[in-house]
Amino acid sequence: MKKLVIVGTVAFDAIETPFGKTDKILGGAATFIGLSASHFNVDSSIVSIVGDDFPQEYLDLLSDKNIDISGIEIVKDGKTFFWSGRYHNDMNTRDTLVTELNTLADFNPVVPHKYKDADVVMLGNLHPMVQMSVLDQMENKPKLVILDTMNFWMDSALDDLHKVIKRVDVITINDEEARQLTGEYSLVVAARKIHAMGPKYVVIKKGEHGALLFHDDNVFYAPALPLEEVYDPTGAGDTFAGGFAGYLANSEDVSFENMKNAVIFGSTLASFCVEKFGTERMQNLSSDEVFKRLQQFKQLTQFEIELT
Amino acid sequence: MKKLVIVGTVAFDAIETPFGKTDKILGGAATFIGLSASHFNVDSSIVSIVGDDFPQEYLDLLSDKNIDISGIEIVKDGKTFFWSGRYHNDMNTRDTLVTELNTLADFNPVVPHKYKDADVVMLGNLHPMVQMSVLDQMENKPKLVILDTMNFWMDSALDDLHKVIKRVDVITINDEEARQLTGEYSLVVAARKIHAMGPKYVVIKKGEHGALLFHDDNVFYAPALPLEEVYDPTGAGDTFAGGFAGYLANSEDVSFENMKNAVIFGSTLASFCVEKFGTERMQNLSSDEVFKRLQQFKQLTQFEIELT
């Protein structure tokens, strides 16, 4: 079975949307990535850090999905990273209410020995130097390295971000962040500039407007499934990345044509994530449900014009 | 050859975008619809009104595309409808600088006798009562009636708008207008409410984010082709509608599956419209260029996941 290393936060989230609010619930980029990737026949390991205030049941929840958690450091008397946010009515913008780094402030990721030869590495949103440290621990160059990041690091650690971007094969970034990183409004021009920074593949996430995959002069577009209601967008981008990484790790085919499929799987899994708060929908999502929704994606996007 | 009746403005536009500005140039919804529909083997007739200040060369330009202009009334000593607008940097929003109705204020559309039995009627953006008058002149119910409208009529003539919406098969409307018409933020819910107003098919245009086609519980999504630069969005929606109507009129198949193809053709033609100011790009667009771009659309959207 192919190995996937996932580095990112395992955390507490407290979320407010127009549909309601939650207390502290399970969250974190690596959590969403891992749950999403668990839908593929892949041996995944999460590298992260929590405090001993982090419930054993949350760790068990990950283990039960066959996710290796030996790389999750538990800090005695430490507190787990906590994020709280409130979404506006359009669900595309949000205000951060609280960010408590806690144990994350001194996070030195340690990749479990068994996973130092992983085929795919998914660098979830974290300080670029933490992401770099994971790459440095890999024994041989992974078949595929995927990086997710956000505007916060462009503002606070741009030089470090450029260093790690240079070493990855795929970057996933949202449209506003792509514009900030390149100073270009056109996403086509922005993607070309990001190519020049290193990544051969650029995925630009547009939330409810879907995602674009760029490679040289090729572009592929996957829409978001039109939903009656989006209850909570938290983790949708990470769920997309987890599906993208998990599909590619399992298929062992990192061609552009196959990456199109990975984008569709990522979009399909993300479409479930937003249907309930936090990880609730992803905790018990059946492969049958995923299969049915993939069929919806085909009906949503495939057409029959013959060009001969 | 199938007949297509197009009612809408034939006008002067003056446009400002971040890429430049124009003097009075050829514009108007019916102009863009007609030029776009001329890419299909359809006998189109434009029903509109202009003043005798309207250059013969513009009328010749339409005739040269085999568009019947006998339904364009030329008012002696009259002035042609004039619109001027300035687009913001995002190209998705604009300010109207000037609107001179001129001859359009007293427009009583007269469908040429030869076209009273048209197969398809495209009601371009105009006062709902003018659109209604065209429907009333048709001898027998057309195979397909398509309506385009905008928020202006929701503000100023909502009751009349509802009357004509009830009589059409397809409505094309942009996302913000769909939300205004229904009071729903979710486009899925908005489309269902618009279905209930009459149209069996609802096309929601999202500009650079593409277009959605709704029918009962079916939905199809066509992206906009990602472009390096959009020079002028003016007429893109009408060009989409013209391609949609022209393709369906020619194919004589108004099934949902075939409407998917119509949406793709509409999006393909619209992707050319925005590449230059006004109608410039559409005036000399070859079928070879259209064919090549349809191939790009396939590469942009089609994937190979086998679901068995």
Coordinates of C-alpha atoms in Angstrom, one line a residue:
Chain A
M1 CA 0.0 0.0 0.0
K2 CA 1.3 3.4 -0.9
K3 CA 2.3 5.7 1.9
L4 CA 1.1 9.3 2.4
V5 CA 2.6 11.7 4.9
I6 CA 0.3 14.5 6.1
V7 CA 1.6 17.4 8.1
G8 CA -0.8 20.0 9.5
T9 CA -2.8 21.1 12.5
V10 CA -4.9 18.8 14.6
A11 CA -6.9 21.3 16.6
F12 CA -10.0 22.6 18.3
D13 CA -12.4 24.7 16.2
A14 CA -15.3 26.8 17.3
I15 CA -17.4 27.9 14.3
E16 CA -20.3 30.4 13.8
T17 CA -22.2 30.4 10.5
P18 CA -25.7 31.8 9.6
F19 CA -27.0 28.3 10.4
G20 CA -25.7 28.1 13.9
K21 CA -22.6 27.9 16.1
T22 CA -20.5 25.1 17.8
D23 CA -18.5 24.8 20.9
K24 CA -14.9 23.5 20.6
I25 CA -15.1 20.6 18.1
L26 CA -12.5 18.6 16.3
G27 CA -10.7 20.5 13.6
G28 CA -7.4 21.2 12.0
A29 CA -6.0 21.0 8.4
A30 CA -4.4 17.5 8.9
T31 CA -7.6 16.2 10.4
F32 CA -9.7 17.1 7.4
I33 CA -6.9 16.0 5.0
G34 CA -6.6 12.7 6.7
L35 CA -10.3 11.9 6.9
S36 CA -10.6 12.8 3.2
A37 CA -7.6 10.7 2.1
S38 CA -8.9 7.8 4.1
H39 CA -11.4 7.1 1.3
F40 CA -8.5 5.8 -0.8
N41 CA -6.4 2.6 -0.3
V42 CA -3.5 4.5 1.2
D43 CA -1.3 4.1 4.3
S44 CA -1.6 7.7 5.8
S45 CA 0.3 9.1 8.7
I46 CA -0.5 12.5 10.3
V47 CA 2.5 14.5 11.7
S48 CA 1.2 17.1 14.1
I49 CA 1.1 18.2 17.7
V50 CA -1.6 18.5 20.4
G51 CA -1.8 19.1 24.1
D52 CA -3.0 16.5 26.7
D53 CA -6.3 18.4 26.7
F54 CA -7.0 16.7 23.4
P55 CA -9.6 14.0 23.8
Q56 CA -8.5 10.4 23.3
E57 CA -11.8 9.8 21.4
Y58 CA -10.6 12.2 18.7
L59 CA -7.4 10.3 18.3
D60 CA -9.3 7.1 18.2
L61 CA -11.5 8.5 15.5
L62 CA -8.5 9.0 13.3
S63 CA -7.0 5.6 14.1
D64 CA -10.3 4.0 13.3
K65 CA -10.0 5.4 9.8
N66 CA -6.6 3.5 9.6
I67 CA -4.7 6.8 9.9
D68 CA -1.3 6.3 11.6
I69 CA -1.1 8.8 14.5
S70 CA 2.3 7.9 15.9
G71 CA 3.5 11.2 14.4
I72 CA 1.1 13.3 16.5
E73 CA 3.1 14.5 19.5
I74 CA 1.1 14.9 22.7
V75 CA 2.5 17.6 25.0
K76 CA 2.1 17.0 28.7
D77 CA 0.3 19.9 30.4
G78 CA 0.1 21.5 26.9
K79 CA -3.0 23.0 25.3
T80 CA -4.1 22.2 21.7
F81 CA -4.2 24.8 19.0
F82 CA -7.5 26.5 19.0
W83 CA -9.2 28.5 16.2
S84 CA -12.5 30.3 16.3
G85 CA -14.2 32.0 13.3
R86 CA -17.5 33.5 12.2
Y87 CA -18.7 33.3 8.6
H88 CA -20.5 36.1 6.9
N89 CA -23.8 35.5 5.1
D90 CA -22.2 34.9 1.7
M91 CA -20.2 32.0 3.4
N92 CA -17.2 33.1 1.3
T93 CA -15.7 35.5 3.8
R94 CA -15.1 35.0 7.6
D95 CA -13.7 36.8 10.6
T96 CA -11.2 35.0 12.8
L97 CA -12.4 35.5 16.4
V98 CA -9.7 33.6 18.3
T99 CA -6.3 32.1 17.4
E100 CA -4.5 30.3 20.3
L101 CA -1.3 28.7 18.9
N102 CA -0.6 27.0 22.2
T103 CA 1.6 23.8 21.6
L104 CA 1.7 24.7 17.9
A105 CA 4.1 27.6 18.7
D106 CA 6.9 25.1 19.4
F107 CA 6.0 22.5 16.8
N108 CA 9.0 20.5 15.5
P109 CA 7.5 17.9 13.3
V110 CA 9.0 14.4 13.5
V111 CA 8.2 12.1 10.6
P112 CA 7.8 8.5 11.9
H113 CA 10.7 6.3 10.6
K114 CA 8.3 4.0 8.8
Y115 CA 7.0 6.9 6.7
K116 CA 10.4 8.6 5.7
D117 CA 10.1 6.8 2.4
A118 CA 6.5 7.9 1.7
D119 CA 5.4 8.2 -1.9
V120 CA 3.4 11.4 -1.4
V121 CA 3.8 14.2 1.1
M122 CA 0.9 16.6 1.7
L123 CA 2.2 19.8 3.4
G124 CA -0.9 21.3 5.1
N125 CA -1.1 24.9 5.9
L126 CA 1.6 25.7 8.5
H127 CA 4.7 27.9 8.9
P128 CA 6.8 27.3 5.7
M129 CA 9.8 26.3 7.8
V130 CA 7.8 23.6 9.5
Q131 CA 6.7 22.4 6.1
M132 CA 10.4 22.5 5.0
S133 CA 11.5 20.5 8.0
V134 CA 9.2 17.6 6.9
L135 CA 10.7 17.6 3.4
D136 CA 14.2 17.5 4.9
Q137 CA 13.3 14.4 6.9
M138 CA 12.3 12.4 3.8
E139 CA 14.9 9.8 2.9
N140 CA 14.4 10.0 -0.9
K141 CA 12.6 12.5 -2.9
P142 CA 8.8 11.6 -2.7
K143 CA 7.0 10.9 -6.0
L144 CA 4.8 13.9 -5.3
V145 CA 4.9 16.8 -2.9
I146 CA 1.8 18.9 -2.5
L147 CA 1.8 22.2 -0.6
D148 CA -1.2 24.2 0.8
T149 CA -0.6 27.6 2.3
M150 CA -2.5 30.9 2.9
N151 CA -2.2 34.6 2.9
F152 CA -1.1 34.7 6.5
W153 CA 2.3 33.3 5.6
M154 CA 2.6 35.7 2.6
D155 CA 2.3 38.5 5.1
S156 CA 4.5 37.1 7.8
A157 CA 7.1 34.7 6.2
L158 CA 7.2 35.4 2.5
D159 CA 10.9 34.5 2.0
D160 CA 10.5 31.2 3.8
L161 CA 7.3 30.5 1.8
H162 CA 9.2 31.0 -1.5
K163 CA 11.9 28.6 -0.3
V164 CA 9.4 25.8 0.3
I165 CA 7.3 26.6 -2.8
K166 CA 10.5 26.0 -4.8
R167 CA 10.6 22.4 -3.6
V168 CA 7.1 21.2 -4.2
D169 CA 5.4 19.7 -7.3
V170 CA 1.9 20.9 -6.6
I171 CA 0.6 24.0 -4.8
T172 CA -3.0 24.4 -3.8
I173 CA -4.0 28.0 -3.1
N174 CA -7.2 30.0 -3.2
D175 CA -7.8 32.7 -5.9
E176 CA -7.3 35.7 -3.6
E177 CA -4.1 34.2 -2.3
A178 CA -2.8 33.5 -5.8
R179 CA -3.4 37.1 -6.7
Q180 CA -1.6 38.3 -3.5
L181 CA 1.3 36.0 -4.1
T182 CA 1.8 37.2 -7.7
G183 CA 0.3 40.7 -7.9
E184 CA -1.7 39.5 -10.9
Y185 CA -5.5 39.7 -11.2
S186 CA -5.8 37.2 -14.1
L187 CA -5.6 33.7 -12.6
V188 CA -4.1 32.5 -15.8
V189 CA -1.2 34.9 -15.5
A190 CA -1.0 34.3 -11.7
A191 CA -0.7 30.5 -12.3
R192 CA 2.1 31.1 -14.8
K193 CA 4.0 33.2 -12.3
I194 CA 3.6 30.5 -9.6
H195 CA 4.8 27.9 -12.1
A196 CA 8.0 30.0 -12.4
M197 CA 8.4 29.8 -8.6
G198 CA 8.8 26.0 -8.8
P199 CA 5.5 24.0 -8.8
K200 CA 4.8 22.2 -12.1
Y201 CA 1.1 22.0 -11.1
V202 CA -0.9 24.9 -9.7
V203 CA -4.4 24.3 -8.2
I204 CA -6.4 27.5 -7.6
K205 CA -9.4 27.0 -5.3
K206 CA -12.3 29.3 -5.9
G207 CA -14.7 28.0 -3.2
E208 CA -18.3 27.8 -4.4
H209 CA -16.9 28.6 -7.9
G210 CA -14.8 25.4 -8.1
A211 CA -11.1 24.8 -8.7
L212 CA -8.7 25.3 -11.6
L213 CA -5.7 23.0 -12.3
F214 CA -2.9 24.5 -14.3
H215 CA 0.1 22.7 -15.9
D216 CA 2.2 24.5 -18.6
D217 CA -0.4 25.8 -21.0
N218 CA -3.0 23.2 -19.9
V219 CA -5.9 24.0 -17.7
F220 CA -8.7 21.9 -16.2
Y221 CA -11.7 23.2 -14.4
A222 CA -13.8 21.4 -11.7
P223 CA -16.9 23.1 -10.5
A224 CA -18.1 22.9 -6.9
L225 CA -21.3 20.9 -6.8
P226 CA -24.2 23.4 -6.5
L227 CA -25.7 22.8 -3.1
E228 CA -29.0 23.9 -1.6
E229 CA -27.2 25.1 1.5
V230 CA -23.6 25.3 2.7
Y231 CA -23.7 24.9 6.4
D232 CA -20.0 25.3 7.2
P233 CA -17.1 25.8 4.7
T234 CA -14.5 25.1 7.4
G235 CA -12.1 22.4 6.1
A236 CA -13.4 22.3 2.6
G237 CA -10.1 23.3 1.1
D238 CA -8.2 20.7 3.2
T239 CA -10.8 18.0 2.3
F240 CA -10.2 18.9 -1.3
A241 CA -6.5 18.6 -0.8
G242 CA -6.9 15.3 1.1
G243 CA -8.9 13.8 -1.7
F244 CA -6.5 15.1 -4.3
A245 CA -3.5 13.6 -2.5
G246 CA -5.1 10.4 -1.5
Y247 CA -6.3 9.6 -5.0
L248 CA -2.9 10.3 -6.6
A249 CA -1.0 8.4 -3.9
N250 CA -3.2 5.3 -4.5
S251 CA -3.2 5.6 -8.3
E252 CA 0.6 6.1 -8.6
D253 CA -0.1 8.1 -11.8
V254 CA 0.8 11.8 -11.5
S255 CA 0.1 12.7 -15.1
F256 CA -1.9 15.8 -15.9
E257 CA -4.7 13.7 -17.2
N258 CA -4.9 11.7 -14.0
M259 CA -4.6 14.9 -11.9
K260 CA -7.9 16.0 -13.5
N261 CA -9.5 12.9 -11.9
A262 CA -7.8 13.8 -8.6
V263 CA -9.3 17.3 -8.8
I264 CA -12.7 15.8 -9.3
F265 CA -12.3 13.5 -6.3
G266 CA -11.2 16.4 -4.2
S267 CA -14.2 18.5 -5.3
T268 CA -16.5 15.6 -4.7
L269 CA -15.2 15.0 -1.1
A270 CA -15.2 18.7 -0.3
S271 CA -18.9 18.9 -1.4
F272 CA -19.8 16.6 1.5
C273 CA -17.6 18.5 4.0
V274 CA -19.6 21.7 3.9
E275 CA -23.0 19.9 4.5
K276 CA -22.5 19.8 8.2
F277 CA -20.4 21.5 10.9
G278 CA -16.7 20.7 11.2
T279 CA -15.8 17.1 10.5
E280 CA -19.2 15.7 11.3
R281 CA -20.2 14.8 7.7
M282 CA -16.7 13.4 6.9
Q283 CA -16.7 11.2 10.0
N284 CA -19.2 8.8 8.6
L285 CA -19.2 9.2 4.8
S286 CA -19.7 5.9 2.9
S287 CA -17.9 5.0 -0.3
D288 CA -21.4 4.4 -1.8
E289 CA -22.3 8.1 -1.1
V290 CA -19.0 9.2 -2.7
F291 CA -19.7 7.0 -5.7
K292 CA -23.2 8.4 -6.2
R293 CA -21.8 12.0 -6.0
L294 CA -19.1 11.2 -8.5
Q295 CA -21.9 10.3 -10.9
Q296 CA -23.6 13.7 -10.1
F297 CA -20.3 15.4 -11.0
K298 CA -20.2 13.5 -14.3
Q299 CA -23.8 14.7 -15.1
L300 CA -22.9 18.2 -13.9
T301 CA -19.9 18.6 -16.3
Q302 CA -19.8 16.0 -19.1
F303 CA -21.4 16.7 -22.5
E304 CA -21.6 15.0 -25.8
I305 CA -20.5 17.4 -28.6
E306 CA -18.6 15.3 -31.2
L307 CA -15.6 17.2 -32.6
T308 CA -14.2 15.3 -35.6
Chain B
M1 CA -33.6 26.2 -42.6
K2 CA -35.1 26.8 -39.2
K3 CA -36.2 30.4 -38.3
L4 CA -35.0 32.3 -35.3
V5 CA -36.7 35.6 -34.2
I6 CA -34.5 37.9 -32.1
V7 CA -35.9 40.9 -30.4
G8 CA -33.7 43.4 -28.6
T9 CA -31.8 46.6 -28.8
V10 CA -29.6 47.6 -31.8
A11 CA -27.7 50.5 -30.4
F12 CA -24.6 52.7 -29.9
D13 CA -22.3 51.8 -27.0
A14 CA -19.5 53.8 -25.5
I15 CA -17.3 51.7 -23.2
E16 CA -14.6 52.3 -20.7
T17 CA -12.5 49.5 -19.3
P18 CA -9.1 49.3 -17.6
F19 CA -7.8 48.5 -21.1
G20 CA -9.1 51.6 -22.8
K21 CA -12.2 53.4 -24.0
T22 CA -14.3 53.7 -27.2
D23 CA -16.3 56.3 -28.9
K24 CA -19.8 55.4 -30.0
I25 CA -19.6 51.9 -31.5
L26 CA -22.0 49.3 -32.6
G27 CA -23.8 47.6 -29.7
G28 CA -27.1 46.4 -28.5
A29 CA -28.4 43.0 -27.2
A30 CA -30.0 41.9 -30.5
T31 CA -26.7 42.8 -32.4
F32 CA -24.6 40.5 -30.1
I33 CA -27.3 37.8 -30.2
G34 CA -27.6 37.9 -34.0
L35 CA -23.8 37.9 -34.6
S36 CA -23.5 34.9 -32.3
A37 CA -26.4 33.0 -33.7
S38 CA -25.0 33.5 -37.2
H39 CA -22.5 30.8 -36.5
F40 CA -25.3 28.2 -37.0
N41 CA -27.3 27.3 -40.0
V42 CA -30.3 29.3 -39.0
D43 CA -32.5 31.9 -40.7
S44 CA -32.4 34.8 -38.1
S45 CA -34.4 38.0 -38.1
I46 CA -33.7 40.9 -35.8
V47 CA -36.8 42.9 -34.6
S48 CA -35.6 46.2 -33.3
I49 CA -35.6 50.0 -33.8
V50 CA -33.0 52.7 -34.6
G51 CA -32.9 56.3 -35.7
D52 CA -31.7 57.5 -39.1
D53 CA -28.5 58.4 -37.4
F54 CA -27.6 54.7 -37.4
P55 CA -24.9 54.0 -40.0
Q56 CA -25.9 51.9 -43.1
E57 CA -22.6 50.1 -42.7
Y58 CA -23.8 48.7 -39.4
L59 CA -27.0 47.4 -41.0
D60 CA -24.9 46.0 -43.9
L61 CA -22.7 44.3 -41.4
L62 CA -25.7 42.4 -40.0
S63 CA -27.1 41.6 -43.5
D64 CA -23.7 40.3 -44.6
K65 CA -24.1 37.7 -41.8
N66 CA -27.3 36.6 -43.4
I67 CA -29.4 38.2 -40.7
D68 CA -32.8 39.5 -41.9
I69 CA -33.1 43.2 -40.9
S70 CA -36.5 43.9 -42.3
G71 CA -37.8 43.9 -38.8
I72 CA -35.5 46.8 -37.8
E73 CA -37.6 50.0 -37.9
I74 CA -35.6 53.1 -38.9
V75 CA -37.2 56.2 -37.4
K76 CA -36.8 59.4 -39.6
D77 CA -35.1 62.2 -37.7
G78 CA -34.9 59.7 -34.7
K79 CA -31.9 59.0 -32.6
T80 CA -30.6 55.5 -31.8
F81 CA -30.6 54.1 -28.3
F82 CA -27.3 55.0 -26.7
W83 CA -25.6 53.4 -23.6
S84 CA -22.3 54.3 -22.0
G85 CA -20.7 52.4 -19.2
R86 CA -17.4 52.2 -17.2
Y87 CA -16.1 48.8 -15.9
H88 CA -14.3 48.5 -12.6
N89 CA -10.9 46.8 -12.3
D90 CA -12.5 43.4 -11.5
M91 CA -14.5 43.6 -14.8
N92 CA -17.5 42.1 -13.0
T93 CA -19.0 45.4 -12.0
R94 CA -19.7 48.5 -14.0
D95 CA -21.3 52.0 -13.7
T96 CA -23.7 53.2 -16.3
L97 CA -22.6 56.6 -17.3
V98 CA -25.3 57.4 -19.9
T99 CA -28.6 55.9 -21.0
E100 CA -30.5 57.7 -23.8
L101 CA -33.6 55.6 -24.8
N102 CA -34.3 57.9 -27.8
T103 CA -36.3 55.9 -30.4
L104 CA -36.5 52.9 -28.0
A105 CA -38.9 54.8 -25.8
D106 CA -41.7 54.3 -28.3
F107 CA -40.7 50.9 -29.6
N108 CA -43.6 48.8 -30.9
P109 CA -41.9 45.6 -32.3
V110 CA -43.3 44.3 -35.6
V111 CA -42.4 40.7 -36.4
P112 CA -42.0 40.4 -40.2
H113 CA -44.7 38.2 -41.7
K114 CA -42.2 35.6 -42.9
Y115 CA -41.0 35.0 -39.4
K116 CA -44.3 34.8 -37.5
D117 CA -44.0 31.0 -37.7
A118 CA -40.4 30.9 -36.3
D119 CA -39.2 27.8 -34.5
V120 CA -37.3 29.7 -31.8
V121 CA -37.9 33.1 -30.3
M122 CA -35.1 34.9 -28.4
L123 CA -36.4 37.7 -26.3
G124 CA -33.4 39.9 -25.6
N125 CA -33.3 42.3 -22.6
L126 CA -36.2 44.9 -23.1
H127 CA -39.3 46.0 -21.3
P128 CA -41.3 42.8 -20.5
M129 CA -44.3 44.3 -22.4
V130 CA -42.3 44.6 -25.5
Q131 CA -41.1 41.0 -25.1
M132 CA -44.7 40.0 -24.6
S133 CA -45.9 41.8 -27.7
V134 CA -43.5 39.7 -29.8
L135 CA -44.9 36.5 -28.4
D136 CA -48.4 37.7 -29.1
Q137 CA -47.5 38.2 -32.8
M138 CA -46.3 34.6 -33.3
E139 CA -48.9 32.5 -35.3
N140 CA -48.3 29.3 -33.5
K141 CA -46.5 28.5 -30.3
P142 CA -42.8 28.4 -31.1
K143 CA -40.9 25.2 -30.4
L144 CA -38.7 27.2 -27.9
V145 CA -39.0 30.7 -26.3
I146 CA -35.9 32.0 -24.5
L147 CA -36.0 35.1 -22.4
D148 CA -33.2 37.3 -21.1
T149 CA -33.9 40.1 -18.6
M150 CA -32.1 42.1 -16.0
N151 CA -32.6 43.7 -12.5
F152 CA -33.7 47.0 -14.0
W153 CA -37.1 45.4 -15.0
M154 CA -37.4 43.8 -11.6
D155 CA -37.2 47.2 -10.0
S156 CA -39.4 49.0 -12.5
A157 CA -41.8 46.5 -14.0
L158 CA -41.9 43.3 -11.9
D159 CA -45.6 42.5 -12.5
D160 CA -45.1 42.7 -16.3
L161 CA -41.9 40.7 -16.0
H162 CA -43.7 37.9 -14.1
K163 CA -46.4 37.8 -16.9
V164 CA -43.8 37.2 -19.6
I165 CA -41.7 34.9 -17.6
K166 CA -44.7 32.6 -17.2
R167 CA -44.8 32.2 -21.0
V168 CA -41.2 31.2 -21.8
D169 CA -39.4 27.9 -21.8
V170 CA -36.0 29.1 -20.9
I171 CA -34.9 32.1 -18.9
T172 CA -31.3 33.4 -18.9
I173 CA -30.4 35.6 -15.9
N174 CA -27.3 36.4 -14.0
D175 CA -26.6 35.2 -10.4
E176 CA -27.3 38.4 -8.6
E177 CA -30.6 38.9 -10.6
A178 CA -31.7 35.4 -9.8
R179 CA -31.2 36.2 -6.1
Q180 CA -33.1 39.5 -6.5
L181 CA -35.9 37.8 -8.3
T182 CA -36.4 35.1 -5.7
G183 CA -35.0 36.5 -2.5
E184 CA -32.9 33.3 -2.2
Y185 CA -29.1 33.3 -1.9
S186 CA -28.7 29.6 -2.9
L187 CA -28.8 29.4 -6.7
V188 CA -30.2 25.9 -6.4
V189 CA -33.1 27.2 -4.4
A190 CA -33.4 30.3 -6.6
A191 CA -33.6 28.2 -9.8
R192 CA -36.3 26.0 -8.3
K193 CA -38.4 29.2 -7.4
I194 CA -37.9 30.5 -11.0
H195 CA -39.0 27.1 -12.4
A196 CA -42.2 27.6 -10.4
M197 CA -42.7 30.9 -12.2
G198 CA -43.0 29.1 -15.5
P199 CA -39.7 28.4 -17.3
K200 CA -38.9 24.7 -17.5
Y201 CA -35.2 25.6 -18.0
V202 CA -33.2 28.2 -16.0
V203 CA -29.8 29.4 -17.1
I204 CA -27.9 31.3 -14.4
K205 CA -25.0 33.3 -15.8
K206 CA -22.1 33.8 -13.4
G207 CA -19.7 35.8 -15.7
E208 CA -16.1 34.7 -15.3
H209 CA -17.4 31.8 -13.1
G210 CA -19.4 30.3 -16.0
A211 CA -23.1 29.3 -16.3
L212 CA -25.5 26.8 -14.7
L213 CA -28.4 25.1 -16.5
F214 CA -31.2 23.9 -14.3
H215 CA -34.1 21.6 -15.3
D216 CA -36.2 19.9 -12.6
D217 CA -33.5 18.3 -10.3
N218 CA -30.9 18.2 -13.1
V219 CA -28.1 20.7 -13.2
F220 CA -25.3 21.3 -15.7
Y221 CA -22.3 23.5 -15.3
A222 CA -20.3 25.2 -18.1
P223 CA -17.2 27.2 -16.9
A224 CA -16.1 30.3 -18.6
L225 CA -12.8 29.7 -20.4
P226 CA -10.0 31.1 -18.2
L227 CA -8.5 34.0 -20.2
E228 CA -5.3 36.0 -19.7
E229 CA -7.2 39.2 -20.1
V230 CA -10.9 40.2 -20.5
Y231 CA -10.9 43.4 -22.5
D232 CA -14.6 44.2 -22.5
P233 CA -17.4 42.1 -21.0
T234 CA -20.1 44.1 -22.9
G235 CA -22.4 41.8 -24.8
A236 CA -20.9 38.5 -23.4
G237 CA -24.3 37.5 -21.9
D238 CA -26.1 38.3 -25.2
T239 CA -23.4 36.4 -27.1
F240 CA -24.0 33.4 -24.8
A241 CA -27.7 33.6 -25.4
G242 CA -27.3 33.9 -29.2
G243 CA -25.1 30.8 -29.3
F244 CA -27.5 29.0 -27.1
A245 CA -30.5 29.9 -29.2
G246 CA -28.8 29.5 -32.5
Y247 CA -27.5 26.0 -31.6
L248 CA -30.9 24.8 -30.4
A249 CA -32.8 26.3 -33.4
N250 CA -30.5 24.5 -35.8
S251 CA -30.4 21.2 -34.0
E252 CA -34.2 21.0 -33.5
D253 CA -33.5 19.1 -30.3
V254 CA -34.6 20.9 -27.1
S255 CA -33.9 18.0 -24.7
F256 CA -31.9 18.7 -21.5
E257 CA -29.0 16.7 -22.8
N258 CA -28.8 18.8 -26.0
M259 CA -29.2 22.0 -24.0
K260 CA -26.0 21.1 -22.3
N261 CA -24.3 21.4 -25.7
A262 CA -26.1 24.7 -26.3
V263 CA -24.7 26.0 -23.1
I264 CA -21.2 25.0 -24.1
F265 CA -21.6 26.7 -27.5
G266 CA -22.9 29.8 -25.8
S267 CA -19.9 29.8 -23.4
T268 CA -17.5 29.2 -26.3
L269 CA -18.8 32.1 -28.3
A270 CA -19.0 34.4 -25.3
S271 CA -15.3 33.6 -24.6
F272 CA -14.4 35.3 -27.9
C273 CA -16.7 38.3 -27.4
V274 CA -14.8 39.6 -24.3
E275 CA -11.4 39.5 -26.1
K276 CA -12.0 42.9 -27.9
F277 CA -14.2 45.9 -27.5
G278 CA -17.8 45.7 -28.5
T279 CA -18.6 43.5 -31.4
E280 CA -15.1 43.7 -32.9
R281 CA -14.1 40.1 -32.2
M282 CA -17.5 38.7 -33.2
Q283 CA -17.5 40.6 -36.5
N284 CA -14.9 38.3 -38.1
L285 CA -14.8 35.1 -36.1
S286 CA -14.2 32.0 -38.2
S287 CA -15.9 28.7 -37.7
D288 CA -12.4 27.2 -37.5
E289 CA -11.6 29.4 -34.4
V290 CA -14.9 28.3 -32.8
F291 CA -14.1 24.6 -33.5
K292 CA -10.6 25.0 -31.9
R293 CA -12.1 26.7 -28.8
L294 CA -14.7 24.0 -28.5
Q295 CA -11.8 21.5 -28.2
Q296 CA -10.3 23.7 -25.5
F297 CA -13.6 23.5 -23.6
K298 CA -13.5 19.7 -23.8
Q299 CA -10.0 19.6 -22.5
L300 CA -11.0 22.1 -19.8
T301 CA -14.0 20.1 -18.5
Q302 CA -13.9 16.5 -19.6
F303 CA -12.3 13.7 -17.4
E304 CA -12.0 10.0 -17.6
I305 CA -13.2 8.5 -14.3
E306 CA -14.9 5.2 -15.1
L307 CA -17.9 4.6 -12.9
T308 CA -19.3 1.1 -13.3

